[in-house]
CSV table of C-alpha atoms in Angstrom, one decimal:
chain,number,residue,atom,x,y,z
A,1238,UNK,CA,-109.3,-89.1,138.9
A,1239,UNK,CA,-112.6,-90.4,140.5
A,1240,UNK,CA,-114.3,-87.3,139.3
A,1241,UNK,CA,-113.0,-87.8,135.8
A,1242,UNK,CA,-114.2,-91.4,135.7
A,1243,UNK,CA,-117.6,-90.6,137.0
A,1244,UNK,CA,-118.1,-87.8,134.5
A,1245,UNK,CA,-117.0,-90.1,131.6
A,1246,UNK,CA,-119.5,-92.7,132.7
A,1247,UNK,CA,-122.3,-90.1,133.0
A,1248,UNK,CA,-121.5,-88.6,129.6
A,1249,UNK,CA,-121.6,-92.1,128.1
A,1250,UNK,CA,-125.0,-92.8,129.6
A,1251,UNK,CA,-126.7,-89.5,129.3
A,1252,UNK,CA,-124.7,-87.0,127.2
A,1253,UNK,CA,-123.3,-84.2,129.2
A,1254,UNK,CA,-124.1,-84.4,132.9
A,1255,UNK,CA,-124.1,-81.3,135.0
A,1256,UNK,CA,-123.4,-81.1,138.7
A,1257,UNK,CA,-125.0,-78.0,140.4
A,1258,UNK,CA,-123.4,-76.0,143.2
A,1259,UNK,CA,-125.3,-78.1,145.8
A,1260,UNK,CA,-123.8,-81.3,144.3
A,1261,UNK,CA,-127.0,-82.5,142.7
A,1262,UNK,CA,-126.6,-84.2,139.4
A,1263,UNK,CA,-128.9,-83.2,136.4
A,1264,UNK,CA,-129.0,-84.6,132.9
A,1265,UNK,CA,-130.0,-82.0,130.3
A,1266,UNK,CA,-129.9,-84.5,127.6
A,1267,UNK,CA,-132.5,-86.5,129.3
A,1268,UNK,CA,-134.8,-83.7,130.2
A,1269,UNK,CA,-136.9,-84.0,127.2
A,1270,UNK,CA,-137.1,-87.8,127.0
A,1271,UNK,CA,-140.5,-89.2,127.6
A,1272,UNK,CA,-141.0,-91.1,130.8
A,1273,UNK,CA,-142.8,-94.4,131.4
A,1274,UNK,CA,-145.5,-92.2,133.0
A,1275,UNK,CA,-145.9,-90.5,129.7
A,1276,UNK,CA,-146.5,-93.8,127.9
A,1277,UNK,CA,-149.2,-94.7,130.4
A,1278,UNK,CA,-150.8,-91.3,130.2
A,1279,UNK,CA,-150.7,-91.4,126.3
A,1280,UNK,CA,-152.6,-94.6,126.5
A,1281,UNK,CA,-155.0,-93.3,129.0
A,1282,UNK,CA,-155.9,-90.5,126.7
A,1283,UNK,CA,-156.0,-92.3,123.4
A,1284,UNK,CA,-157.4,-95.7,124.2
A,1285,UNK,CA,-160.8,-94.5,125.5
A,1286,UNK,CA,-161.4,-92.6,122.3
A,1287,UNK,CA,-160.4,-95.7,120.3
A,1288,UNK,CA,-162.8,-97.8,122.3
A,1289,UNK,CA,-165.6,-95.2,121.8
A,1290,UNK,CA,-165.0,-95.3,118.1
A,1291,UNK,CA,-165.2,-99.1,118.3
A,1292,UNK,CA,-164.7,-101.7,115.6
A,1293,UNK,CA,-162.0,-104.5,115.7
A,1294,UNK,CA,-159.1,-102.4,114.5
A,1295,UNK,CA,-159.7,-99.5,117.0
A,1296,UNK,CA,-160.3,-102.0,119.9
A,1297,UNK,CA,-157.1,-103.8,119.0
A,1298,UNK,CA,-155.2,-100.6,118.8
A,1299,UNK,CA,-156.6,-99.4,122.2
A,1300,UNK,CA,-155.4,-102.8,123.7
A,1301,UNK,CA,-151.9,-102.3,122.2
A,1302,UNK,CA,-151.7,-98.8,123.7
A,1303,UNK,CA,-152.7,-100.1,127.1
A,1304,UNK,CA,-149.8,-102.6,127.0
A,1305,UNK,CA,-147.2,-99.9,126.2
A,1306,UNK,CA,-145.5,-99.9,129.5
A,1307,UNK,CA,-144.0,-103.3,128.6
A,1308,UNK,CA,-142.5,-101.9,125.3
A,1309,UNK,CA,-139.9,-99.1,125.0
A,1310,UNK,CA,-140.3,-98.7,121.2
A,1311,UNK,CA,-141.8,-95.5,119.6
A,1312,UNK,CA,-145.5,-95.8,119.1
A,1313,UNK,CA,-147.2,-96.3,115.8
A,1314,UNK,CA,-150.9,-95.8,115.7
A,1315,UNK,CA,-152.2,-97.4,112.5
A,1316,UNK,CA,-156.0,-97.5,112.1
A,1317,UNK,CA,-156.0,-98.7,108.4
A,1318,UNK,CA,-159.4,-100.0,107.2
A,1319,UNK,CA,-160.9,-99.4,110.6
A,1320,UNK,CA,-164.3,-98.2,109.3
A,1321,UNK,CA,-163.6,-94.8,110.6
A,1322,UNK,CA,-165.9,-92.0,109.6
A,1323,UNK,CA,-165.7,-88.2,110.2
A,1324,UNK,CA,-167.1,-88.6,113.7
A,1325,UNK,CA,-164.5,-91.2,114.7
A,1326,UNK,CA,-161.7,-89.0,113.2
A,1327,UNK,CA,-163.0,-86.1,115.3
A,1328,UNK,CA,-162.9,-88.3,118.5
A,1329,UNK,CA,-159.3,-89.3,117.7
A,1330,UNK,CA,-158.4,-85.7,116.9
A,1331,UNK,CA,-159.7,-84.5,120.3
A,1332,UNK,CA,-157.6,-87.2,122.0
A,1333,UNK,CA,-154.5,-86.2,120.1
A,1334,UNK,CA,-155.1,-82.6,121.1
A,1335,UNK,CA,-155.1,-83.6,124.7
A,1336,UNK,CA,-151.5,-85.0,124.6
A,1337,UNK,CA,-148.8,-83.2,126.4
A,1338,UNK,CA,-145.6,-82.5,124.7
A,1339,UNK,CA,-143.8,-85.5,126.3
A,1340,UNK,CA,-146.8,-87.8,125.4
A,1341,UNK,CA,-146.9,-86.6,121.8
A,1342,UNK,CA,-143.1,-87.1,121.5
A,1343,UNK,CA,-143.9,-90.8,121.8
A,1344,UNK,CA,-145.9,-91.0,118.6
A,1345,UNK,CA,-143.8,-91.8,115.6
A,1346,UNK,CA,-146.2,-93.0,112.9
A,1347,UNK,CA,-149.9,-92.4,112.4
A,1348,UNK,CA,-152.1,-93.8,109.7
A,1349,UNK,CA,-155.9,-93.8,109.0
A,1350,UNK,CA,-155.5,-94.9,105.5
A,1351,UNK,CA,-158.3,-96.7,103.6
A,1352,UNK,CA,-161.1,-95.1,105.6
A,1353,UNK,CA,-163.0,-93.3,102.8
A,1354,UNK,CA,-165.6,-91.9,105.2
A,1355,UNK,CA,-163.1,-89.7,107.0
A,1356,UNK,CA,-163.6,-87.1,104.4
A,1357,UNK,CA,-162.4,-83.4,104.6
A,1358,UNK,CA,-163.9,-82.7,108.0
A,1359,UNK,CA,-162.1,-85.5,109.6
A,1360,UNK,CA,-158.8,-84.8,107.9
A,1361,UNK,CA,-159.0,-81.2,108.8
A,1362,UNK,CA,-159.5,-82.0,112.5
A,1363,UNK,CA,-156.7,-84.6,112.4
A,1364,UNK,CA,-154.3,-82.1,110.7
A,1365,UNK,CA,-155.0,-79.5,113.4
A,1366,UNK,CA,-154.3,-82.0,116.2
A,1367,UNK,CA,-151.4,-84.1,115.0
A,1368,UNK,CA,-148.1,-83.5,116.8
A,1369,UNK,CA,-145.4,-82.0,114.5
A,1370,UNK,CA,-142.9,-84.7,115.6
A,1371,UNK,CA,-144.6,-87.6,113.8
A,1372,UNK,CA,-142.3,-89.2,111.2
A,1373,UNK,CA,-144.8,-91.0,109.0
A,1374,UNK,CA,-148.4,-90.0,108.3
A,1375,UNK,CA,-150.9,-91.9,106.1
A,1376,UNK,CA,-154.3,-90.7,104.9
A,1377,UNK,CA,-154.6,-92.8,101.7
A,1378,UNK,CA,-157.9,-93.3,100.2
A,1379,UNK,CA,-159.8,-91.3,102.9
A,1380,UNK,CA,-162.3,-89.6,100.6
A,1381,UNK,CA,-160.4,-86.1,100.7
A,1382,UNK,CA,-160.8,-83.3,98.3
A,1383,UNK,CA,-158.7,-80.1,98.2
A,1384,UNK,CA,-160.0,-78.8,101.6
A,1385,UNK,CA,-158.7,-81.8,103.6
A,1386,UNK,CA,-155.5,-82.0,101.4
A,1387,UNK,CA,-154.8,-78.3,102.0
A,1388,UNK,CA,-155.0,-78.8,105.8
A,1389,UNK,CA,-152.7,-81.8,105.6
A,1390,UNK,CA,-150.2,-79.8,103.4
A,1391,UNK,CA,-150.3,-76.9,106.0
A,1392,UNK,CA,-149.6,-79.3,108.8
A,1393,UNK,CA,-146.7,-81.0,106.8
A,1394,UNK,CA,-145.1,-77.6,106.1
A,1395,UNK,CA,-144.8,-77.1,109.8
A,1396,UNK,CA,-144.1,-80.6,111.0
A,1397,UNK,CA,-140.4,-80.7,112.0
A,1398,UNK,CA,-140.2,-84.6,112.3
A,1399,UNK,CA,-142.0,-85.5,109.2
A,1400,UNK,CA,-140.1,-88.0,107.0
A,1401,UNK,CA,-142.9,-89.5,104.9
A,1402,UNK,CA,-146.6,-88.5,104.0
A,1403,UNK,CA,-148.8,-90.8,102.0
A,1404,UNK,CA,-152.0,-89.1,100.7
A,1405,UNK,CA,-152.6,-90.9,97.4
A,1406,UNK,CA,-156.0,-92.2,96.2
A,1407,UNK,CA,-157.9,-89.0,97.2
A,1408,UNK,CA,-159.7,-86.5,95.1
A,1409,UNK,CA,-157.1,-83.7,95.0
A,1410,UNK,CA,-156.9,-81.2,92.1
A,1411,UNK,CA,-153.8,-81.1,90.0
A,1412,UNK,CA,-153.0,-77.8,91.6
A,1413,UNK,CA,-152.9,-79.3,95.1
A,1414,UNK,CA,-151.0,-82.3,93.8
A,1415,UNK,CA,-148.4,-79.9,92.5
A,1416,UNK,CA,-148.1,-78.2,95.9
A,1417,UNK,CA,-147.4,-81.7,97.5
A,1418,UNK,CA,-144.7,-82.3,94.9
A,1419,UNK,CA,-143.3,-78.8,95.6
A,1420,UNK,CA,-143.2,-79.8,99.4
A,1421,UNK,CA,-141.1,-82.9,98.4
A,1422,UNK,CA,-138.7,-80.8,96.2
A,1423,UNK,CA,-138.1,-78.3,99.0
A,1424,UNK,CA,-137.3,-81.0,101.4
A,1425,UNK,CA,-135.1,-83.7,99.9
A,1426,UNK,CA,-135.3,-85.9,102.9
A,1427,UNK,CA,-139.2,-86.0,102.8
A,1428,UNK,CA,-140.9,-88.8,101.0
A,1429,UNK,CA,-144.3,-87.8,99.5
A,1430,UNK,CA,-146.8,-90.1,97.9
A,1431,UNK,CA,-149.6,-88.2,96.4
């Protein structure tokens, strides 16, 4: 009876709990959850890049990231109207690439909208470095043409967690816009603004 009660409690807390032959408990359902250390290491990787980029929006975002250990919510990194240019986008892309899988799993929303100087080079670098688990992505009004848009479309096609992508107010051709519409039609749960 004690074993049954303990198993029920553990299942309620962590899904299925497993007891190994040696009697050690393991929690497969918890194995892929990010730890507090992941939150701190994510901040340690992204905050310096944001401080290097500079500007009020990036500096405030760096400060929020550094205070993450106090907050258990998923992370939104919104750098809207931050004065980002291609160089700043490249620094942020390098920081995103350095994230481990558990660190990347913490990032739920990412927006660099209304930074018209990001342009195609910055968008391509960001698309090549954004984790595929991000739910919401925004690159509205970032001075993109088809090269940057195609890189974002390629990323979106492989992003397993994507629920919304906003890329309007860019200089996409009608052909590329149709490809984004097709992406939305092929995935009814995905919201696409183009």
